[in-house]
């Protein structure tokens, strides 16, 4: 397995991403991971059943005290009701400002745990131990925390950096194929945003990554972490360039909100969202037909969706995108690919363009053939 540490250098909250399984001394483990007066592990029922017992052996061997709170699994439960449940648990157990929260799970667990850490007693420490591919390449890094509202995705949240991130690819062998594919969509996103050579590498190696071949999988995760490190260090709180990471997400969040966070995995919505953003760029004559085809081909190669729900019309996308946090002063800002490895922020001054592309999607043979 690749063993590579990445340092995220920020002005007030730098931290390390540990790749692989570092061989720490007992003293270092205590200093790095479990320095709080109390250690509270936040996980879900699925992860607890499959992975938690092996992880807890380290606590038992070092005689470290801990408590566990187990949440229901899924994006549907990433809400303020779940936040209240965790806060009540912390208060009932008299957790103080030296308490350390440990997010042991996927992106949902990491987002909720980080958000609670940011607001409990005005901020306590937390650690990210991501167990899904999507969380390892994206969600666990960068300090974006938050929960969903019935009216919008991730509309309630904060920026709160973890104390460290521990990535172990061995966790991924317990994922379903659907969960792996959900993570791959974020990997493809990074390639389209940052690096054409990495996109070419994915075209040639994506099945090796999905088959969890260690060399290719480790390289893939490491590259994504490096991409995110670079953008976070330039723009920690998404004031400028970090917004580029939202490629496809305006469409994706609309899909997730429309479907009630229950039927579309985040990565599946991102896949459809990236294709829609790419199609819009092609329609506006920014993205070439050749590169648009390559983007769709890569998603179709692994059978990720290239369209959102068939019953979801252009008007619904517009309505829900106006509620998204990427809308500023009543203006929708989208991230569009102009080339593979080059994306730009695009101000959608005329929402009728969205209606036009959905009319084209329904009648255009090129797109309908792709969707068969």
XYZ file of C-alpha atoms in Angstrom:
372
model
C 0.000 0.000 0.000
C 1.099 3.542 -0.728
C 2.382 5.210 2.450
C 2.499 8.914 1.830
C 1.777 11.769 4.188
C 0.369 15.028 2.849
C 0.565 18.214 4.883
C -2.270 20.724 4.485
C -0.709 24.101 5.278
C -3.265 26.665 6.430
C -2.800 29.875 8.381
C -4.551 28.700 11.558
C -5.395 25.009 11.197
C -2.751 22.951 9.390
C -2.982 19.176 9.548
C -1.736 15.962 7.967
C -3.368 13.376 5.740
C -1.870 9.971 6.516
C -2.032 7.576 3.593
C -1.789 3.867 4.281
C -1.247 2.457 7.755
C 1.542 4.433 9.479
C 3.550 2.613 12.142
C 3.152 4.978 15.071
C 4.601 4.448 18.528
C 2.072 4.171 21.345
C 3.067 7.639 22.546
C 2.574 9.158 19.122
C -0.795 7.463 18.683
C -1.950 8.975 21.961
C -0.604 12.407 21.067
C -1.947 12.453 17.521
C -5.234 10.621 17.711
C -6.565 10.436 21.192
C -5.449 13.526 23.066
C -8.909 14.556 24.264
C -10.317 14.187 27.781
C -12.995 12.084 26.111
C -13.014 10.354 22.736
C -16.384 10.048 21.056
C -16.580 7.874 17.938
C -19.374 8.838 15.548
C -20.297 6.105 13.074
C -23.310 4.435 11.455
C -24.828 0.982 11.815
C -23.286 -0.362 8.600
C -19.731 0.696 9.431
C -20.047 -0.427 13.030
C -21.096 -3.903 11.948
C -18.316 -4.358 9.371
C -15.296 -2.300 10.435
C -15.470 -0.857 13.915
C -14.358 -3.855 15.989
C -10.958 -4.057 14.263
C -10.450 -0.338 14.700
C -11.376 -0.469 18.384
C -8.657 -3.022 19.132
C -6.173 -0.129 19.050
C -8.143 1.655 21.767
C -8.302 -1.467 23.924
C -4.583 -2.231 23.542
C -3.662 1.291 24.613
C -6.341 1.402 27.337
C -7.887 4.501 25.826
C -11.389 5.289 26.987
C -14.013 5.948 24.371
C -17.732 6.077 23.778
C -19.641 5.414 20.562
C -22.684 7.045 19.054
C -24.238 5.149 16.147
C -26.366 6.938 13.551
C -28.717 5.723 10.864
C -27.038 5.289 7.512
C -27.626 7.584 4.545
C -27.887 11.132 3.208
C -31.513 11.196 4.345
C -30.315 11.474 7.957
C -27.804 14.277 7.365
C -30.002 16.857 9.049
C -30.487 18.980 12.159
C -32.422 16.205 13.914
C -29.304 14.029 13.803
C -27.156 16.969 14.921
C -29.443 17.396 17.936
C -29.065 13.689 18.740
C -25.254 13.991 18.820
C -25.342 17.226 20.840
C -27.647 15.595 23.396
C -25.263 12.638 23.636
C -22.318 14.984 24.284
C -24.213 16.942 26.933
C -25.527 13.812 28.656
C -21.953 12.488 28.856
C -20.632 15.814 30.196
C -18.233 16.283 27.296
C -16.087 19.390 27.652
C -13.944 21.480 25.299
C -11.170 18.875 25.380
C -13.453 16.245 23.897
C -12.258 14.731 20.621
C -14.834 13.596 18.045
C -13.776 10.841 15.647
C -15.721 10.601 12.376
C -15.520 6.953 11.374
C -17.494 6.495 8.179
C -18.257 8.052 4.821
C -18.976 11.602 3.744
C -22.265 11.865 5.632
C -20.641 10.900 8.935
C -17.703 13.233 8.308
C -19.930 16.184 7.416
C -22.197 15.775 10.450
C -19.360 15.116 12.891
C -17.352 18.092 11.660
C -20.382 20.359 11.921
C -21.111 19.263 15.493
C -17.427 19.748 16.369
C -17.585 23.302 15.017
C -20.576 24.332 17.142
C -20.266 22.320 20.384
C -18.995 24.686 23.078
C -17.932 26.985 20.200
C -15.579 24.424 18.721
C -13.868 21.172 19.663
C -11.395 18.975 17.773
C -12.321 16.178 15.415
C -10.553 13.532 13.340
C -11.564 12.177 9.951
C -11.216 8.432 9.322
C -13.013 8.026 5.987
C -14.219 4.553 5.041
C -15.597 5.240 1.523
C -13.812 6.164 -1.686
C -15.794 9.389 -2.030
C -14.782 10.471 1.461
C -11.136 9.459 0.981
C -10.682 11.440 -2.245
C -12.862 14.418 -1.381
C -15.279 14.797 1.526
C -12.886 14.193 4.439
C -10.418 16.853 3.272
C -10.857 20.600 3.378
C -13.043 21.350 6.377
C -16.436 21.684 4.693
C -18.998 20.486 7.216
C -22.750 20.685 7.303
C -26.172 19.148 6.960
C -29.055 19.228 4.514
C -32.388 21.000 4.730
C -35.556 19.837 3.035
C -35.278 22.922 0.799
C -31.599 22.607 -0.097
C -28.445 20.502 0.046
C -25.681 21.465 2.535
C -27.331 24.816 3.270
C -26.460 24.682 6.981
C -22.786 24.306 7.806
C -19.395 25.738 8.598
C -15.733 25.536 7.686
C -14.010 23.526 10.428
C -10.770 21.703 9.678
C -10.014 18.274 11.187
C -6.948 17.681 13.344
C -5.890 14.940 10.936
C -7.183 12.589 8.260
C -6.298 8.886 8.219
C -6.861 7.107 4.881
C -6.712 3.309 4.781
C -7.620 1.774 1.414
C -8.285 -1.601 3.063
C -11.625 -0.188 4.237
C -12.775 0.051 0.623
C -12.978 -3.699 0.055
C -16.158 -3.732 2.135
C -17.955 -1.236 -0.124
C -20.615 -2.170 -2.646
C -19.916 -1.553 -6.328
C -22.469 1.266 -6.261
C -20.612 3.030 -3.428
C -17.293 2.663 -5.265
C -18.822 4.140 -8.400
C -20.163 7.024 -6.372
C -16.614 7.825 -5.306
C -15.212 7.447 -8.817
C -17.422 10.276 -10.061
C -15.548 12.675 -7.767
C -12.250 11.290 -9.054
C -13.302 12.016 -12.639
C -14.331 15.490 -11.489
C -10.775 16.209 -10.298
C -9.326 15.057 -13.610
C -11.665 17.304 -15.626
C -10.872 20.287 -13.402
C -7.129 19.966 -12.982
C -5.255 17.538 -15.179
C -5.795 16.137 -18.678
C -2.977 13.622 -18.149
C -4.767 12.260 -15.090
C -7.947 12.028 -17.176
C -6.039 9.993 -19.782
C -4.668 7.814 -16.976
C -8.250 7.197 -15.788
C -9.352 6.271 -19.303
C -6.717 3.523 -19.208
C -6.888 2.466 -15.555
C -10.381 3.132 -14.217
C -11.319 -0.560 -14.031
C -8.145 -1.301 -12.072
C -9.194 1.358 -9.565
C -12.695 -0.109 -9.336
C -11.185 -3.565 -8.856
C -9.200 -2.104 -5.919
C -5.810 -2.965 -7.371
C -3.565 -1.416 -4.737
C -1.021 0.330 -6.935
C -3.574 2.096 -9.119
C -6.023 2.738 -6.267
C -3.340 4.295 -4.037
C -2.048 6.459 -6.879
C -5.586 7.609 -7.696
C -6.404 8.626 -4.106
C -3.025 10.312 -3.650
C -3.482 12.417 -6.796
C -6.923 13.582 -5.687
C -5.603 14.508 -2.241
C -2.814 16.514 -3.855
C -5.280 18.350 -6.091
C -7.455 19.233 -3.129
C -4.468 20.249 -0.981
C -3.407 22.740 -3.624
C -6.800 24.383 -3.968
C -7.531 24.472 -0.203
C -4.214 26.135 0.553
C -5.020 28.828 -2.024
C -8.617 29.348 -0.890
C -9.630 27.691 2.375
C -13.145 29.122 2.633
C -14.230 29.184 -1.011
C -13.860 32.884 -1.679
C -12.475 32.313 -5.192
C -10.675 29.338 -6.765
C -12.062 26.636 -4.445
C -15.420 27.153 -6.148
C -13.981 25.260 -9.130
C -14.405 22.053 -7.104
C -18.162 22.506 -7.535
C -18.082 21.245 -11.122
C -21.431 19.530 -11.702
C -22.611 20.182 -8.160
C -25.255 22.828 -8.903
C -27.097 20.306 -11.063
C -26.269 17.472 -8.641
C -27.606 19.278 -5.568
C -30.796 20.077 -7.466
C -31.193 16.354 -8.237
C -30.589 15.355 -4.616
C -33.013 17.950 -3.269
C -35.641 17.013 -5.849
C -35.411 13.324 -4.915
C -35.419 13.974 -1.159
C -31.844 12.724 -0.560
C -33.134 9.169 -0.612
C -32.785 7.611 -4.070
C -29.635 9.125 -5.615
C -26.179 8.635 -4.096
C -24.207 11.889 -4.107
C -21.666 10.577 -6.612
C -24.391 9.446 -8.994
C -25.938 12.923 -8.890
C -22.476 14.454 -9.442
C -21.957 12.216 -12.476
C -25.177 13.438 -14.073
C -24.365 16.990 -12.971
C -20.937 16.977 -14.613
C -22.407 15.693 -17.873
C -25.096 18.394 -17.798
C -22.485 21.097 -17.114
C -20.347 19.698 -19.937
C -23.312 19.632 -22.291
C -24.123 23.256 -21.440
C -20.500 24.192 -22.169
C -20.676 22.301 -25.480
C -23.987 24.011 -26.309
C -22.367 27.417 -25.644
C -19.469 26.382 -27.928
C -16.838 26.478 -25.146
C -16.190 22.730 -24.946
C -15.348 20.818 -28.102
C -17.463 17.910 -29.292
C -14.417 15.649 -28.986
C -13.836 16.456 -25.308
C -17.549 16.375 -24.498
C -17.683 12.880 -26.003
C -14.653 11.750 -23.984
C -16.243 12.954 -20.747
C -19.497 11.123 -21.454
C -17.647 8.024 -22.651
C -15.728 7.751 -19.381
C -18.888 7.937 -17.270
C -20.717 5.522 -19.553
C -17.760 3.145 -19.574
C -18.431 2.387 -15.911
C -22.228 2.785 -16.197
C -22.623 5.971 -14.165
C -25.677 8.078 -15.042
C -25.350 10.852 -17.610
C -28.785 12.367 -16.939
C -30.801 13.140 -13.821
C -34.315 11.784 -13.178
C -36.157 11.641 -16.501
C -39.221 13.338 -15.007
C -37.153 16.289 -13.747
C -37.598 19.199 -16.129
C -35.478 22.283 -16.763
C -37.812 24.463 -14.693
C -37.208 22.232 -11.654
C -33.433 22.514 -12.048
C -33.676 26.306 -12.251
C -35.980 26.537 -9.228
C -33.723 24.405 -7.070
C -30.465 25.951 -8.301
C -31.719 29.352 -7.168
C -31.854 27.900 -3.639
C -28.300 26.567 -3.828
C -25.559 28.288 -1.832
C -23.583 28.829 -5.033
C -26.239 31.354 -6.091
C -25.143 34.888 -5.114
C -27.233 38.069 -5.295
C -29.873 36.222 -7.275
C -27.361 35.033 -9.865
C -26.544 31.398 -10.599
C -22.833 30.665 -10.986
C -21.890 27.374 -12.626
C -18.540 25.680 -13.172
C -18.131 24.724 -16.824
C -15.328 22.749 -18.507
C -13.734 24.623 -21.399
C -11.278 21.787 -21.942
C -10.319 18.661 -20.031
C -8.091 20.075 -17.301
C -9.502 23.599 -17.596
C -12.741 24.791 -15.988
C -14.081 28.293 -15.415
C -16.788 30.037 -13.417
C -19.720 30.943 -15.645
C -22.435 33.415 -14.666
C -25.776 32.154 -15.912
C -27.292 35.498 -16.887
C -30.148 33.927 -18.861
C -31.834 30.916 -17.248
C -33.639 30.206 -20.522
C -30.409 28.528 -21.615
C -31.154 25.756 -19.099
C -34.604 25.280 -20.602
C -33.101 25.145 -24.089
C -30.523 22.473 -23.252
C -33.197 20.246 -21.722
C -35.320 20.594 -24.843
C -32.255 19.634 -26.883
C -31.530 16.652 -24.650
C -35.012 15.262 -25.289
C -34.869 15.566 -29.065
C -31.177 15.322 -29.958
C -30.322 11.915 -31.388
C -26.704 12.239 -30.273
C -27.691 12.452 -26.612
C -30.553 9.982 -26.753
C -28.276 7.382 -28.316
C -25.800 7.845 -25.505
C -28.497 7.274 -22.933
C -29.645 3.915 -24.304
